[in-house]
């Protein structure tokens, strides 16, 4: 099993450009998450999904959009990139019975994004 | 406001020198506490989950403990391969009644041979 895969590994964007960060998991997990990690800060939840067709906002959703058309894929869309979106982005997945029971999250290798 | 604080920010040890990392939290309604390890350029990797005060979990040279206000990650006789950033996360109930994870900023551990 590949686990959680993310592409690209690294990307430089100009201010105002758009891009999609790809995330795929092959563990048949129902929950998927997008986090950003900034230096000296804890992981911040951007969006999460409890299953195909269902997504919800996390702590820092502004400037991002997501979709979940299949169990495996959970892309993150950045529209009109800003320097404040320079960060490392992690996708994660877990199998949970409900959001009240947080099971172990499995993380991808991350995408490093630089907005200039 | 729910907060998770990890200390120290960085810790340098000699190989074989035991020590502890701290994760303190001020949250309402702790549901669980998670420890993860993160190597440079990689995503976090799960280590332990603790649910109640007094609980302990062990894995090789690592031992995690939990009290009502904090958790410790004890490292016994560490080796250079234990060098990594160790992250702590606390599960709490959010404003929408859903549970969410609050993450600490991590402790960077360096073990010198």
mmCIF file of N, CA, C and O in Angstrom, chain A residues 18-87:
data_model
loop_
_atom_site.group_PDB
_atom_site.id
_atom_site.type_symbol
_atom_site.label_atom_id
_atom_site.label_comp_id
_atom_site.label_asym_id
_atom_site.label_seq_id
_atom_site.Cartn_x
_atom_site.Cartn_y
_atom_site.Cartn_z
ATOM 1 N N UNK A 18 -3.513 30.372 -9.444
ATOM 2 C CA UNK A 18 -4.291 29.333 -8.781
ATOM 3 C C UNK A 18 -3.608 27.983 -8.990
ATOM 4 O O UNK A 18 -2.830 27.815 -9.925
ATOM 5 N N UNK A 19 -3.891 27.047 -8.100
ATOM 6 C CA UNK A 19 -3.372 25.700 -8.276
ATOM 7 C C UNK A 19 -4.169 24.729 -7.424
ATOM 8 O O UNK A 19 -4.906 25.126 -6.509
ATOM 9 N N UNK A 20 -4.010 23.442 -7.763
ATOM 10 C CA UNK A 20 -4.650 22.378 -7.005
ATOM 11 C C UNK A 20 -3.596 21.448 -6.445
ATOM 12 O O UNK A 20 -2.723 20.974 -7.173
ATOM 13 N N UNK A 21 -3.672 21.202 -5.153
ATOM 14 C CA UNK A 21 -2.822 20.227 -4.490
ATOM 15 C C UNK A 21 -3.585 18.900 -4.476
ATOM 16 O O UNK A 21 -4.738 18.848 -4.030
ATOM 17 N N UNK A 22 -2.911 17.872 -4.964
ATOM 18 C CA UNK A 22 -3.570 16.575 -5.060
ATOM 19 C C UNK A 22 -3.263 15.699 -3.847
ATOM 20 O O UNK A 22 -2.161 15.749 -3.293
ATOM 21 N N UNK A 23 -4.256 14.911 -3.438
ATOM 22 C CA UNK A 23 -4.103 13.966 -2.333
ATOM 23 C C UNK A 23 -4.894 12.711 -2.641
ATOM 24 O O UNK A 23 -6.082 12.799 -2.983
ATOM 25 N N UNK A 24 -4.243 11.565 -2.494
ATOM 26 C CA UNK A 24 -4.894 10.282 -2.732
ATOM 27 C C UNK A 24 -4.503 9.310 -1.633
ATOM 28 O O UNK A 24 -3.340 9.261 -1.229
ATOM 29 N N UNK A 25 -5.496 8.543 -1.141
ATOM 30 C CA UNK A 25 -5.195 7.495 -0.162
ATOM 31 C C UNK A 25 -5.782 6.178 -0.646
ATOM 32 O O UNK A 25 -6.852 6.139 -1.254
ATOM 33 N N UNK A 26 -5.059 5.088 -0.335
ATOM 34 C CA UNK A 26 -5.491 3.762 -0.800
ATOM 35 C C UNK A 26 -5.831 2.838 0.365
ATOM 36 O O UNK A 26 -5.735 1.613 0.245
ATOM 37 N N UNK A 27 -6.216 3.412 1.507
ATOM 38 C CA UNK A 27 -6.500 2.616 2.704
ATOM 39 C C UNK A 27 -8.007 2.501 2.957
ATOM 40 O O UNK A 27 -8.429 2.005 4.000
ATOM 41 N N UNK A 28 -8.815 3.015 2.020
ATOM 42 C CA UNK A 28 -10.272 2.987 2.142
ATOM 43 C C UNK A 28 -10.750 3.730 3.397
ATOM 44 O O UNK A 28 -11.757 3.338 4.008
ATOM 45 N N UNK A 29 -10.015 4.776 3.763
ATOM 46 C CA UNK A 29 -10.418 5.591 4.908
ATOM 47 C C UNK A 29 -11.570 6.513 4.525
ATOM 48 O O UNK A 29 -11.614 7.053 3.423
ATOM 49 N N UNK A 30 -12.494 6.714 5.475
ATOM 50 C CA UNK A 30 -13.620 7.584 5.186
ATOM 51 C C UNK A 30 -13.303 9.055 5.466
ATOM 52 O O UNK A 30 -13.770 9.949 4.777
ATOM 53 N N UNK A 31 -12.465 9.340 6.467
ATOM 54 C CA UNK A 31 -12.130 10.717 6.807
ATOM 55 C C UNK A 31 -10.849 11.143 6.101
ATOM 56 O O UNK A 31 -9.868 10.393 6.056
ATOM 57 N N UNK A 32 -10.864 12.351 5.592
ATOM 58 C CA UNK A 32 -9.651 12.955 5.024
ATOM 59 C C UNK A 32 -9.556 14.406 5.483
ATOM 60 O O UNK A 32 -10.581 15.051 5.755
ATOM 61 N N UNK A 33 -8.314 14.906 5.569
ATOM 62 C CA UNK A 33 -8.059 16.215 6.157
ATOM 63 C C UNK A 33 -6.986 16.946 5.343
ATOM 64 O O UNK A 33 -6.102 16.323 4.766
ATOM 65 N N UNK A 34 -7.059 18.264 5.375
ATOM 66 C CA UNK A 34 -5.973 19.108 4.874
ATOM 67 C C UNK A 34 -5.517 20.019 6.016
ATOM 68 O O UNK A 34 -6.338 20.695 6.672
ATOM 69 N N UNK A 35 -4.178 20.025 6.237
ATOM 70 C CA UNK A 35 -3.565 20.880 7.240
ATOM 71 C C UNK A 35 -2.517 21.758 6.561
ATOM 72 O O UNK A 35 -1.960 21.401 5.532
ATOM 73 N N UNK A 36 -2.211 22.867 7.216
ATOM 74 C CA UNK A 36 -1.029 23.632 6.862
ATOM 75 C C UNK A 36 -0.130 23.725 8.098
ATOM 76 O O UNK A 36 -0.608 23.758 9.239
ATOM 77 N N UNK A 37 1.172 23.721 7.819
ATOM 78 C CA UNK A 37 2.149 23.783 8.910
ATOM 79 C C UNK A 37 3.100 24.931 8.640
ATOM 80 O O UNK A 37 3.821 24.927 7.651
ATOM 81 N N UNK A 38 3.103 25.902 9.529
ATOM 82 C CA UNK A 38 3.983 27.055 9.435
ATOM 83 C C UNK A 38 5.062 26.945 10.504
ATOM 84 O O UNK A 38 4.824 26.374 11.583
ATOM 85 N N UNK A 39 6.249 27.517 10.250
ATOM 86 C CA UNK A 39 7.359 27.417 11.208
ATOM 87 C C UNK A 39 6.965 27.909 12.600
ATOM 88 O O UNK A 39 6.377 28.975 12.746
ATOM 89 N N UNK A 40 7.260 27.100 13.616
ATOM 90 C CA UNK A 40 6.986 27.498 14.996
ATOM 91 C C UNK A 40 5.531 27.420 15.406
ATOM 92 O O UNK A 40 5.181 27.844 16.510
ATOM 93 N N UNK A 41 4.698 26.891 14.510
ATOM 94 C CA UNK A 41 3.263 26.818 14.813
ATOM 95 C C UNK A 41 2.807 25.367 14.741
ATOM 96 O O UNK A 41 3.400 24.547 14.050
ATOM 97 N N UNK A 42 1.704 25.087 15.430
ATOM 98 C CA UNK A 42 1.108 23.761 15.312
ATOM 99 C C UNK A 42 0.360 23.619 13.997
ATOM 100 O O UNK A 42 0.051 24.589 13.323
ATOM 101 N N UNK A 43 0.083 22.389 13.627
ATOM 102 C CA UNK A 43 -0.721 22.130 12.429
ATOM 103 C C UNK A 43 -2.083 22.808 12.562
ATOM 104 O O UNK A 43 -2.703 22.759 13.631
ATOM 105 N N UNK A 44 -2.533 23.420 11.471
ATOM 106 C CA UNK A 44 -3.843 24.059 11.453
ATOM 107 C C UNK A 44 -4.729 23.353 10.428
ATOM 108 O O UNK A 44 -4.330 23.170 9.275
ATOM 109 N N UNK A 45 -5.943 22.981 10.847
ATOM 110 C CA UNK A 45 -6.867 22.274 9.963
ATOM 111 C C UNK A 45 -7.522 23.259 9.008
ATOM 112 O O UNK A 45 -8.118 24.255 9.439
ATOM 113 N N UNK A 46 -7.447 22.954 7.699
ATOM 114 C CA UNK A 46 -8.036 23.830 6.685
ATOM 115 C C UNK A 46 -9.450 23.350 6.340
ATOM 116 O O UNK A 46 -10.413 24.098 6.436
ATOM 117 N N UNK A 47 -9.562 22.130 5.904
ATOM 118 C CA UNK A 47 -10.827 21.495 5.567
ATOM 119 C C UNK A 47 -10.741 20.018 5.922
ATOM 120 O O UNK A 47 -9.654 19.454 6.001
ATOM 121 N N UNK A 48 -11.898 19.408 6.114
ATOM 122 C CA UNK A 48 -11.939 17.974 6.288
ATOM 123 C C UNK A 48 -13.164 17.404 5.579
ATOM 124 O O UNK A 48 -14.077 18.140 5.178
ATOM 125 N N UNK A 49 -13.148 16.084 5.420
ATOM 126 C CA UNK A 49 -14.251 15.399 4.749
ATOM 127 C C UNK A 49 -14.554 14.102 5.492
ATOM 128 O O UNK A 49 -13.624 13.369 5.846
ATOM 129 N N UNK A 50 -15.823 13.830 5.707
ATOM 130 C CA UNK A 50 -16.199 12.603 6.420
ATOM 131 C C UNK A 50 -16.595 11.494 5.449
ATOM 132 O O UNK A 50 -16.925 10.384 5.883
ATOM 133 N N UNK A 51 -16.561 11.799 4.162
ATOM 134 C CA UNK A 51 -16.888 10.798 3.164
ATOM 135 C C UNK A 51 -17.104 11.475 1.825
ATOM 136 O O UNK A 51 -17.176 12.716 1.740
ATOM 137 N N UNK A 52 -17.217 10.668 0.772
ATOM 138 C CA UNK A 52 -17.417 11.221 -0.571
ATOM 139 C C UNK A 52 -18.638 12.129 -0.588
ATOM 140 O O UNK A 52 -19.708 11.763 -0.088
ATOM 141 N N UNK A 53 -18.467 13.313 -1.151
ATOM 142 C CA UNK A 53 -19.549 14.276 -1.274
ATOM 143 C C UNK A 53 -19.796 15.153 -0.075
ATOM 144 O O UNK A 53 -20.652 16.046 -0.112
ATOM 145 N N UNK A 54 -19.039 14.940 1.023
ATOM 146 C CA UNK A 54 -19.255 15.698 2.259
ATOM 147 C C UNK A 54 -17.953 16.349 2.708
ATOM 148 O O UNK A 54 -16.963 15.652 2.973
ATOM 149 N N UNK A 55 -17.968 17.672 2.775
ATOM 150 C CA UNK A 55 -16.793 18.400 3.250
ATOM 151 C C UNK A 55 -17.232 19.458 4.249
ATOM 152 O O UNK A 55 -18.395 19.876 4.271
ATOM 153 N N UNK A 56 -16.286 19.920 5.085
ATOM 154 C CA UNK A 56 -16.598 20.954 6.058
ATOM 155 C C UNK A 56 -15.348 21.760 6.353
ATOM 156 O O UNK A 56 -14.223 21.274 6.181
ATOM 157 N N UNK A 57 -15.568 22.995 6.794
ATOM 158 C CA UNK A 57 -14.463 23.897 7.087
ATOM 159 C C UNK A 57 -13.776 23.533 8.388
ATOM 160 O O UNK A 57 -14.406 23.086 9.350
ATOM 161 N N UNK A 58 -12.463 23.781 8.401
ATOM 162 C CA UNK A 58 -11.694 23.646 9.622
ATOM 163 C C UNK A 58 -11.437 25.000 10.244
ATOM 164 O O UNK A 58 -12.250 25.918 10.131
ATOM 165 N N UNK A 59 -10.270 25.149 10.814
ATOM 166 C CA UNK A 59 -9.915 26.365 11.553
ATOM 167 C C UNK A 59 -9.533 27.524 10.643
ATOM 168 O O UNK A 59 -9.814 28.681 10.935
ATOM 169 N N UNK A 60 -8.895 27.238 9.487
ATOM 170 C CA UNK A 60 -8.369 28.285 8.607
ATOM 171 C C UNK A 60 -8.755 28.053 7.152
ATOM 172 O O UNK A 60 -7.914 27.833 6.296
ATOM 173 N N UNK A 61 -10.046 28.100 6.785
ATOM 174 C CA UNK A 61 -10.472 27.735 5.431
ATOM 175 C C UNK A 61 -10.383 28.849 4.385
ATOM 176 O O UNK A 61 -10.452 28.567 3.183
ATOM 177 N N UNK A 62 -10.217 30.102 4.820
ATOM 178 C CA UNK A 62 -10.278 31.215 3.872
ATOM 179 C C UNK A 62 -9.171 31.127 2.833
ATOM 180 O O UNK A 62 -7.993 30.970 3.147
ATOM 181 N N UNK A 63 -9.571 31.267 1.557
ATOM 182 C CA UNK A 63 -8.620 31.226 0.456
ATOM 183 C C UNK A 63 -8.449 29.838 -0.145
ATOM 184 O O UNK A 63 -7.660 29.668 -1.081
ATOM 185 N N UNK A 64 -9.173 28.878 0.373
ATOM 186 C CA UNK A 64 -9.066 27.488 -0.083
ATOM 187 C C UNK A 64 -10.447 26.911 -0.398
ATOM 188 O O UNK A 64 -11.448 27.372 0.135
ATOM 189 N N UNK A 65 -10.432 25.900 -1.258
ATOM 190 C CA UNK A 65 -11.643 25.128 -1.521
ATOM 191 C C UNK A 65 -11.282 23.663 -1.682
ATOM 192 O O UNK A 65 -10.149 23.329 -2.070
ATOM 193 N N UNK A 66 -12.244 22.793 -1.385
ATOM 194 C CA UNK A 66 -12.010 21.360 -1.520
ATOM 195 C C UNK A 66 -13.217 20.712 -2.179
ATOM 196 O O UNK A 66 -14.298 21.297 -2.266
ATOM 197 N N UNK A 67 -12.997 19.482 -2.618
ATOM 198 C CA UNK A 67 -14.076 18.644 -3.128
ATOM 199 C C UNK A 67 -13.723 17.205 -2.797
ATOM 200 O O UNK A 67 -12.546 16.873 -2.602
ATOM 201 N N UNK A 68 -14.712 16.356 -2.738
ATOM 202 C CA UNK A 68 -14.456 14.937 -2.453
ATOM 203 C C UNK A 68 -15.460 14.128 -3.273
ATOM 204 O O UNK A 68 -16.544 13.799 -2.822
ATOM 205 N N UNK A 69 -15.077 13.818 -4.498
ATOM 206 C CA UNK A 69 -15.973 13.073 -5.392
ATOM 207 C C UNK A 69 -15.804 11.567 -5.230
ATOM 208 O O UNK A 69 -16.708 10.793 -5.580
ATOM 209 N N UNK A 70 -14.662 11.122 -4.703
ATOM 210 C CA UNK A 70 -14.428 9.701 -4.477
ATOM 211 C C UNK A 70 -13.873 9.501 -3.069
ATOM 212 O O UNK A 70 -13.426 10.454 -2.428
ATOM 213 N N UNK A 71 -13.874 8.261 -2.598
ATOM 214 C CA UNK A 71 -13.299 7.960 -1.285
ATOM 215 C C UNK A 71 -11.798 8.233 -1.273
ATOM 216 O O UNK A 71 -11.245 8.656 -0.273
ATOM 217 N N UNK A 72 -11.133 7.996 -2.412
ATOM 218 C CA UNK A 72 -9.676 8.033 -2.464
ATOM 219 C C UNK A 72 -9.087 9.437 -2.566
ATOM 220 O O UNK A 72 -7.992 9.689 -2.085
ATOM 221 N N UNK A 73 -9.787 10.355 -3.237
ATOM 222 C CA UNK A 73 -9.169 11.637 -3.595
ATOM 223 C C UNK A 73 -9.772 12.820 -2.842
ATOM 224 O O UNK A 73 -10.999 12.915 -2.691
ATOM 225 N N UNK A 74 -8.901 13.753 -2.473
ATOM 226 C CA UNK A 74 -9.351 14.932 -1.725
ATOM 227 C C UNK A 74 -8.466 16.111 -2.126
ATOM 228 O O UNK A 74 -7.563 16.514 -1.400
ATOM 229 N N UNK A 75 -8.704 16.700 -3.286
ATOM 230 C CA UNK A 75 -7.865 17.813 -3.743
ATOM 231 C C UNK A 75 -8.162 19.116 -3.009
ATOM 232 O O UNK A 75 -9.306 19.379 -2.619
ATOM 233 N N UNK A 76 -7.126 19.925 -2.856
ATOM 234 C CA UNK A 76 -7.239 21.240 -2.230
ATOM 235 C C UNK A 76 -6.947 22.293 -3.276
ATOM 236 O O UNK A 76 -5.892 22.274 -3.911
ATOM 237 N N UNK A 77 -7.854 23.225 -3.460
ATOM 238 C CA UNK A 77 -7.738 24.259 -4.483
ATOM 239 C C UNK A 77 -7.393 25.593 -3.827
ATOM 240 O O UNK A 77 -8.044 26.011 -2.863
ATOM 241 N N UNK A 78 -6.344 26.241 -4.360
ATOM 242 C CA UNK A 78 -5.998 27.592 -3.950
ATOM 243 C C UNK A 78 -6.376 28.540 -5.073
ATOM 244 O O UNK A 78 -5.915 28.390 -6.205
ATOM 245 N N UNK A 79 -7.237 29.478 -4.800
ATOM 246 C CA UNK A 79 -7.621 30.495 -5.773
ATOM 247 C C UNK A 79 -6.949 31.809 -5.383
ATOM 248 O O UNK A 79 -6.936 32.171 -4.212
ATOM 249 N N UNK A 80 -6.379 32.495 -6.356
ATOM 250 C CA UNK A 80 -5.769 33.810 -6.109
ATOM 251 C C UNK A 80 -4.745 33.738 -4.974
ATOM 252 O O UNK A 80 -4.938 34.289 -3.893
ATOM 253 N N UNK A 81 -3.658 33.004 -5.241
ATOM 254 C CA UNK A 81 -2.642 32.766 -4.221
ATOM 255 C C UNK A 81 -2.098 34.072 -3.636
ATOM 256 O O UNK A 81 -1.884 35.061 -4.358
ATOM 257 N N UNK A 82 -1.855 34.052 -2.319
ATOM 258 C CA UNK A 82 -1.307 35.193 -1.590
ATOM 259 C C UNK A 82 -0.062 34.752 -0.825
ATOM 260 O O UNK A 82 0.052 33.568 -0.470
ATOM 261 N N UNK A 83 0.865 35.674 -0.534
ATOM 262 C CA UNK A 83 2.071 35.302 0.220
ATOM 263 C C UNK A 83 1.755 34.623 1.552
ATOM 264 O O UNK A 83 2.533 33.775 2.005
ATOM 265 N N UNK A 84 0.620 34.949 2.158
ATOM 266 C CA UNK A 84 0.239 34.343 3.439
ATOM 267 C C UNK A 84 -0.054 32.846 3.310
ATOM 268 O O UNK A 84 -0.143 32.139 4.321
ATOM 269 N N UNK A 85 -0.189 32.370 2.073
ATOM 270 C CA UNK A 85 -0.440 30.949 1.855
ATOM 271 C C UNK A 85 0.857 30.159 1.655
ATOM 272 O O UNK A 85 0.812 28.947 1.420
ATOM 273 N N UNK A 86 1.985 30.825 1.756
ATOM 274 C CA UNK A 86 3.269 30.127 1.762
ATOM 275 C C UNK A 86 3.320 29.244 3.004
ATOM 276 O O UNK A 86 3.184 29.726 4.128
ATOM 277 N N UNK A 87 3.482 27.942 2.793
ATOM 278 C CA UNK A 87 3.409 27.016 3.906
ATOM 279 C C UNK A 87 3.734 25.611 3.406
ATOM 280 O O UNK A 87 3.990 25.394 2.222
#
